[in-house]
């Protein structure tokens, strides 16, 4: 079993993987600050050999330490930077042991956790054997290197949108994004996970990392849709996007997704739609012909009574916001 250390992040830590936004320290720090959480790092070591690391966001709820997946962070990675030497089974078993070691440290450091692992981690036995629940969730991943065909309705939407003479431009325009977001959430009577001040600060920090891109659709000089994209070395992640309500039935949302797929086809391998767990949204995303891909959500609490207490506190907080907002 590898030795596992739990360390708080400081400026001296060099846990930066430039290939993926969700394993980049500056991206992770931005989410920690937006959620008033403490960013920590789990490290797996074999002597002086560095085997793996995993970010952990610790936060106190009702004065109880919990490990969270911050809202709008799609995945929390486990990074294995070590050598690929040895058989596939030996490497797989090493990963299982690392996950068991991580599980023990997490159980020592918090009393409840909810963590979304990335799509590439499909063997979660190390967590399950430690008492964690691993709940399958889903996203659609479109291969940019294969000739996958859309469903017929998507081609119809793209043609209809094309009659509006749309133009896609890359720009940083946070006020436009927030305005379209506000319009969408007012219509749906939903509460966004961050208020506008915190959300804008988060977006500014994420743009500064170089991983975040914004693409806007203009029709006759009017900005009608915008999409935020996380750009990794091999994978593009469609993070957040909103369309003006007057253009929702004109196929503009489908048009911008198609334009982004075409834009990234020469440079990237895959296009992750970041979630397919709500029926209507899953049905829409399935029309692009991507592969339904599972990822796992880890859940654990050290007490059913604690679970009930935290849920009760969450319900009271929600009620308080409704009454006094």
Short mmCIF file of C-alpha atoms in Angstrom, two decimals, residues 1-324:
data_model
loop_
_atom_site.label_atom_id
_atom_site.label_comp_id
_atom_site.label_asym_id
_atom_site.label_seq_id
_atom_site.Cartn_x
_atom_site.Cartn_y
_atom_site.Cartn_z
CA UNK A 1 0.00 0.00 0.00
CA UNK A 2 1.48 3.42 -0.93
CA UNK A 3 2.02 6.10 1.67
CA UNK A 4 -0.65 8.80 1.42
CA UNK A 5 -0.15 12.36 2.65
CA UNK A 6 -2.74 15.08 3.08
CA UNK A 7 -1.34 18.55 2.47
CA UNK A 8 -2.75 22.05 2.36
CA UNK A 9 -1.98 23.90 -0.85
CA UNK A 10 0.58 26.67 -0.79
CA UNK A 11 2.37 28.66 -3.46
CA UNK A 12 5.26 26.22 -3.26
CA UNK A 13 3.15 23.26 -4.37
CA UNK A 14 3.82 22.27 -7.96
CA UNK A 15 0.68 20.25 -8.65
CA UNK A 16 0.01 21.73 -12.05
CA UNK A 17 -0.96 19.65 -15.05
CA UNK A 18 -1.11 21.93 -18.07
CA UNK A 19 -3.02 19.40 -20.17
CA UNK A 20 -6.37 19.65 -18.42
CA UNK A 21 -8.19 22.56 -16.76
CA UNK A 22 -9.56 20.51 -13.86
CA UNK A 23 -6.10 19.46 -12.70
CA UNK A 24 -4.63 22.95 -12.92
CA UNK A 25 -3.89 24.55 -9.56
CA UNK A 26 -5.02 28.04 -10.57
CA UNK A 27 -8.41 26.70 -11.75
CA UNK A 28 -8.87 24.72 -8.54
CA UNK A 29 -7.91 27.70 -6.37
CA UNK A 30 -10.50 29.86 -8.12
CA UNK A 31 -13.27 27.39 -7.22
CA UNK A 32 -12.02 27.11 -3.63
CA UNK A 33 -12.17 30.89 -3.17
CA UNK A 34 -15.63 31.15 -4.74
CA UNK A 35 -16.94 28.55 -2.27
CA UNK A 36 -14.96 29.66 0.78
CA UNK A 37 -13.49 26.18 0.86
CA UNK A 38 -9.98 25.05 1.68
CA UNK A 39 -8.16 23.41 -1.21
CA UNK A 40 -6.06 20.45 -0.11
CA UNK A 41 -4.05 17.87 -1.98
CA UNK A 42 -3.94 14.13 -1.39
CA UNK A 43 -0.54 12.75 -2.41
CA UNK A 44 0.34 9.08 -2.90
CA UNK A 45 4.03 8.28 -2.50
CA UNK A 46 6.17 5.17 -2.76
CA UNK A 47 9.33 6.21 -0.99
CA UNK A 48 10.51 9.20 -2.99
CA UNK A 49 8.40 8.24 -6.01
CA UNK A 50 5.37 10.42 -6.64
CA UNK A 51 2.49 8.13 -7.72
CA UNK A 52 -0.70 10.20 -7.80
CA UNK A 53 -2.50 13.25 -6.46
CA UNK A 54 -6.09 14.33 -5.97
CA UNK A 55 -7.50 17.76 -5.06
CA UNK A 56 -9.97 17.95 -2.18
CA UNK A 57 -12.24 20.88 -1.30
CA UNK A 58 -12.95 20.99 2.44
CA UNK A 59 -15.78 23.11 3.80
CA UNK A 60 -17.65 23.28 7.09
CA UNK A 61 -21.43 22.91 7.02
CA UNK A 62 -23.22 23.29 10.35
CA UNK A 63 -19.65 23.24 11.77
CA UNK A 64 -19.14 19.76 10.32
CA UNK A 65 -16.21 19.17 7.91
CA UNK A 66 -17.34 17.93 4.50
CA UNK A 67 -15.58 17.34 1.17
CA UNK A 68 -17.45 18.87 -1.75
CA UNK A 69 -17.47 19.14 -5.51
CA UNK A 70 -17.83 22.92 -5.97
CA UNK A 71 -20.87 23.97 -8.04
CA UNK A 72 -20.03 24.21 -11.77
CA UNK A 73 -16.80 22.21 -11.43
CA UNK A 74 -17.59 19.23 -13.67
CA UNK A 75 -15.00 16.77 -12.34
CA UNK A 76 -12.44 16.32 -9.57
CA UNK A 77 -9.50 14.43 -11.07
CA UNK A 78 -7.11 11.84 -9.80
CA UNK A 79 -3.82 12.44 -11.60
CA UNK A 80 -1.35 9.59 -12.11
CA UNK A 81 1.86 11.21 -13.41
CA UNK A 82 4.02 8.13 -12.84
CA UNK A 83 5.54 5.64 -15.25
CA UNK A 84 3.41 3.22 -17.26
CA UNK A 85 5.96 0.44 -16.77
CA UNK A 86 4.68 -2.99 -15.81
CA UNK A 87 1.65 -5.04 -16.80
CA UNK A 88 -1.81 -3.57 -17.18
CA UNK A 89 -3.08 -5.56 -14.20
CA UNK A 90 -0.19 -4.41 -12.00
CA UNK A 91 -0.90 -0.78 -12.91
CA UNK A 92 -4.61 -1.28 -12.30
CA UNK A 93 -4.01 -2.82 -8.88
CA UNK A 94 -1.66 0.03 -7.98
CA UNK A 95 -4.46 2.48 -8.76
CA UNK A 96 -6.90 0.49 -6.59
CA UNK A 97 -4.47 0.65 -3.66
CA UNK A 98 -3.97 4.39 -4.16
CA UNK A 99 -7.74 4.93 -4.06
CA UNK A 100 -7.96 2.89 -0.87
CA UNK A 101 -5.25 5.07 0.65
CA UNK A 102 -7.06 8.24 -0.45
CA UNK A 103 -10.30 6.88 1.04
CA UNK A 104 -8.71 6.42 4.45
CA UNK A 105 -7.34 9.96 4.52
CA UNK A 106 -10.67 11.40 3.42
CA UNK A 107 -12.51 9.50 6.15
CA UNK A 108 -10.02 10.86 8.69
CA UNK A 109 -10.44 14.44 7.47
CA UNK A 110 -14.18 14.87 6.91
CA UNK A 111 -17.47 13.37 7.95
CA UNK A 112 -19.27 13.56 4.64
CA UNK A 113 -18.26 13.80 1.00
CA UNK A 114 -19.70 14.19 -2.46
CA UNK A 115 -17.10 14.03 -5.27
CA UNK A 116 -17.56 13.74 -9.05
CA UNK A 117 -14.73 11.75 -10.60
CA UNK A 118 -13.85 12.32 -14.29
CA UNK A 119 -14.99 10.04 -17.10
CA UNK A 120 -11.60 8.36 -17.48
CA UNK A 121 -11.77 6.70 -14.05
CA UNK A 122 -13.98 3.64 -14.47
CA UNK A 123 -12.44 1.33 -11.85
CA UNK A 124 -13.62 2.67 -8.49
CA UNK A 125 -13.25 -0.52 -6.45
CA UNK A 126 -10.67 1.10 -4.17
CA UNK A 127 -13.30 3.57 -3.00
CA UNK A 128 -16.13 1.04 -2.87
CA UNK A 129 -14.08 -1.42 -0.79
CA UNK A 130 -13.50 1.43 1.66
CA UNK A 131 -17.22 1.95 2.19
CA UNK A 132 -17.90 4.70 -0.34
CA UNK A 133 -20.92 4.61 -2.65
CA UNK A 134 -20.04 5.12 -6.32
CA UNK A 135 -23.14 6.36 -8.15
CA UNK A 136 -22.99 6.25 -11.97
CA UNK A 137 -23.79 9.51 -13.72
CA UNK A 138 -23.57 10.29 -17.43
CA UNK A 139 -22.39 12.68 -20.08
CA UNK A 140 -22.18 12.59 -23.88
CA UNK A 141 -18.70 12.67 -25.39
CA UNK A 142 -18.46 13.41 -29.09
CA UNK A 143 -15.40 12.08 -30.94
CA UNK A 144 -13.96 14.86 -33.07
CA UNK A 145 -11.92 12.36 -35.07
CA UNK A 146 -14.82 10.19 -36.19
CA UNK A 147 -17.58 10.96 -38.66
CA UNK A 148 -20.46 10.73 -36.22
CA UNK A 149 -23.75 11.89 -37.72
CA UNK A 150 -26.29 14.06 -35.91
CA UNK A 151 -29.93 13.13 -35.62
CA UNK A 152 -32.09 14.56 -38.39
CA UNK A 153 -33.70 17.24 -36.18
CA UNK A 154 -30.29 18.76 -35.51
CA UNK A 155 -29.67 19.33 -39.23
CA UNK A 156 -33.08 20.97 -39.46
CA UNK A 157 -32.26 23.30 -36.56
CA UNK A 158 -28.89 24.21 -38.07
CA UNK A 159 -30.50 25.02 -41.42
CA UNK A 160 -33.20 27.16 -39.77
CA UNK A 161 -30.61 29.07 -37.72
CA UNK A 162 -28.49 29.59 -40.84
CA UNK A 163 -31.30 31.61 -42.38
CA UNK A 164 -30.65 34.26 -39.70
CA UNK A 165 -27.12 34.74 -41.06
CA UNK A 166 -25.44 34.01 -37.70
CA UNK A 167 -21.78 34.68 -36.98
CA UNK A 168 -19.72 33.07 -34.19
CA UNK A 169 -16.98 35.20 -32.64
CA UNK A 170 -14.60 34.51 -29.77
CA UNK A 171 -14.64 37.21 -27.14
CA UNK A 172 -14.53 37.74 -23.39
CA UNK A 173 -17.86 39.33 -22.55
CA UNK A 174 -18.85 38.49 -18.97
CA UNK A 175 -21.68 41.08 -18.77
CA UNK A 176 -23.39 39.46 -21.80
CA UNK A 177 -23.04 36.02 -20.26
CA UNK A 178 -24.48 37.15 -16.91
CA UNK A 179 -27.37 38.96 -18.61
CA UNK A 180 -28.37 35.88 -20.63
CA UNK A 181 -27.96 33.69 -17.54
CA UNK A 182 -30.21 35.99 -15.49
CA UNK A 183 -32.85 35.96 -18.22
CA UNK A 184 -32.82 32.16 -18.35
CA UNK A 185 -33.03 31.65 -14.58
CA UNK A 186 -35.80 34.21 -14.14
CA UNK A 187 -37.84 32.36 -16.75
CA UNK A 188 -37.25 29.01 -15.05
CA UNK A 189 -37.69 30.37 -11.50
CA UNK A 190 -34.45 28.66 -10.47
CA UNK A 191 -31.69 29.84 -8.17
CA UNK A 192 -28.17 29.89 -9.59
CA UNK A 193 -25.43 28.39 -7.36
CA UNK A 194 -23.51 31.71 -7.19
CA UNK A 195 -24.66 35.30 -6.92
CA UNK A 196 -23.55 37.64 -9.72
CA UNK A 197 -20.65 39.17 -7.77
CA UNK A 198 -19.08 35.82 -6.86
CA UNK A 199 -19.85 34.40 -10.31
CA UNK A 200 -18.16 37.34 -12.05
CA UNK A 201 -15.10 37.05 -9.80
CA UNK A 202 -14.92 33.32 -10.54
CA UNK A 203 -15.16 33.91 -14.30
CA UNK A 204 -12.45 36.58 -14.21
CA UNK A 205 -10.08 34.21 -12.41
CA UNK A 206 -10.89 31.34 -14.77
CA UNK A 207 -10.31 33.48 -17.86
CA UNK A 208 -6.92 34.44 -16.37
CA UNK A 209 -5.88 30.76 -16.29
CA UNK A 210 -6.00 30.54 -20.10
CA UNK A 211 -8.29 27.49 -20.08
CA UNK A 212 -11.61 29.32 -20.41
CA UNK A 213 -12.92 30.57 -23.77
CA UNK A 214 -16.12 32.39 -24.67
CA UNK A 215 -17.89 32.19 -28.01
CA UNK A 216 -20.81 34.43 -28.95
CA UNK A 217 -23.35 34.19 -31.78
CA UNK A 218 -24.42 37.42 -33.48
CA UNK A 219 -27.39 37.82 -35.79
CA UNK A 220 -27.59 41.14 -37.64
CA UNK A 221 -25.34 42.76 -35.07
CA UNK A 222 -27.27 41.44 -32.06
CA UNK A 223 -25.63 39.10 -29.52
CA UNK A 224 -28.15 36.25 -29.13
CA UNK A 225 -26.23 33.33 -27.60
CA UNK A 226 -22.98 32.73 -25.76
CA UNK A 227 -21.08 29.63 -24.69
CA UNK A 228 -18.24 29.17 -22.20
CA UNK A 229 -15.77 26.43 -23.10
CA UNK A 230 -13.03 24.76 -21.09
CA UNK A 231 -10.22 24.01 -23.50
CA UNK A 232 -7.96 21.11 -22.54
CA UNK A 233 -5.10 19.71 -24.59
CA UNK A 234 -7.20 16.88 -26.06
CA UNK A 235 -10.75 17.49 -24.83
CA UNK A 236 -13.10 20.46 -25.09
CA UNK A 237 -15.73 20.83 -22.36
CA UNK A 238 -18.99 22.73 -23.01
CA UNK A 239 -19.28 24.33 -19.61
CA UNK A 240 -22.07 26.92 -19.54
CA UNK A 241 -24.16 28.47 -22.27
CA UNK A 242 -27.29 30.59 -22.64
CA UNK A 243 -29.42 31.80 -25.55
CA UNK A 244 -31.76 34.77 -25.75
CA UNK A 245 -35.32 33.52 -25.27
CA UNK A 246 -36.45 35.08 -28.58
CA UNK A 247 -34.05 32.78 -30.44
CA UNK A 248 -34.52 29.51 -28.53
CA UNK A 249 -36.86 28.13 -31.18
CA UNK A 250 -34.67 29.29 -34.06
CA UNK A 251 -32.04 26.56 -33.66
CA UNK A 252 -29.31 28.95 -32.49
CA UNK A 253 -28.19 26.74 -29.57
CA UNK A 254 -27.76 23.79 -31.92
CA UNK A 255 -26.01 26.03 -34.44
CA UNK A 256 -23.39 27.23 -31.92
CA UNK A 257 -22.70 23.68 -30.72
CA UNK A 258 -22.25 22.52 -34.30
CA UNK A 259 -19.97 25.51 -34.99
CA UNK A 260 -17.86 24.69 -31.92
CA UNK A 261 -17.54 21.05 -32.96
CA UNK A 262 -16.33 22.18 -36.39
CA UNK A 263 -14.02 24.77 -34.83
CA UNK A 264 -12.27 22.25 -32.58
CA UNK A 265 -12.25 19.25 -34.94
CA UNK A 266 -8.78 20.03 -36.41
CA UNK A 267 -7.09 20.52 -33.02
CA UNK A 268 -8.78 18.30 -30.43
CA UNK A 269 -9.93 14.70 -29.99
CA UNK A 270 -13.20 14.89 -28.07
CA UNK A 271 -16.05 17.20 -27.13
CA UNK A 272 -17.55 16.62 -23.66
CA UNK A 273 -21.09 17.97 -23.22
CA UNK A 274 -20.58 17.97 -19.40
CA UNK A 275 -23.60 16.13 -18.12
CA UNK A 276 -26.65 14.21 -19.32
CA UNK A 277 -28.50 13.60 -16.08
CA UNK A 278 -31.69 15.63 -16.62
CA UNK A 279 -34.13 14.01 -19.09
CA UNK A 280 -34.79 16.97 -21.41
CA UNK A 281 -31.14 18.04 -21.48
CA UNK A 282 -29.95 14.47 -22.01
CA UNK A 283 -32.35 14.02 -24.92
CA UNK A 284 -31.13 17.24 -26.55
CA UNK A 285 -27.44 16.36 -26.18
CA UNK A 286 -27.98 12.81 -27.48
CA UNK A 287 -28.96 14.27 -30.85
CA UNK A 288 -25.35 15.16 -31.64
CA UNK A 289 -24.40 11.50 -31.87
CA UNK A 290 -21.87 11.41 -29.05
CA UNK A 291 -21.20 8.34 -26.96
CA UNK A 292 -23.07 8.05 -23.66
CA UNK A 293 -20.20 7.95 -21.17
CA UNK A 294 -20.43 7.20 -17.45
CA UNK A 295 -18.59 8.91 -14.64
CA UNK A 296 -18.90 8.24 -10.92
CA UNK A 297 -20.08 10.35 -8.03
CA UNK A 298 -18.53 9.26 -4.73
CA UNK A 299 -20.75 9.59 -1.68
CA UNK A 300 -19.96 8.82 1.93
CA UNK A 301 -20.99 9.84 5.44
CA UNK A 302 -19.89 8.43 8.75
CA UNK A 303 -23.42 8.53 10.19
CA UNK A 304 -27.00 8.33 8.86
CA UNK A 305 -27.93 10.80 11.63
CA UNK A 306 -25.35 13.25 10.28
CA UNK A 307 -26.79 12.88 6.78
CA UNK A 308 -30.23 13.73 8.13
CA UNK A 309 -28.87 16.74 10.06
CA UNK A 310 -27.05 18.19 7.05
CA UNK A 311 -30.08 17.70 4.80
CA UNK A 312 -32.29 19.39 7.42
CA UNK A 313 -29.84 22.32 7.62
CA UNK A 314 -29.80 22.61 3.81
CA UNK A 315 -33.62 22.69 3.72
CA UNK A 316 -33.74 25.40 6.40
CA UNK A 317 -31.14 27.47 4.53
CA UNK A 318 -33.16 27.20 1.32
CA UNK A 319 -36.34 28.22 3.12
CA UNK A 320 -34.57 31.17 4.76
CA UNK A 321 -33.33 32.41 1.37
CA UNK A 322 -36.84 32.18 -0.09
CA UNK A 323 -38.35 34.09 2.83
CA UNK A 324 -35.78 36.86 3.10
#
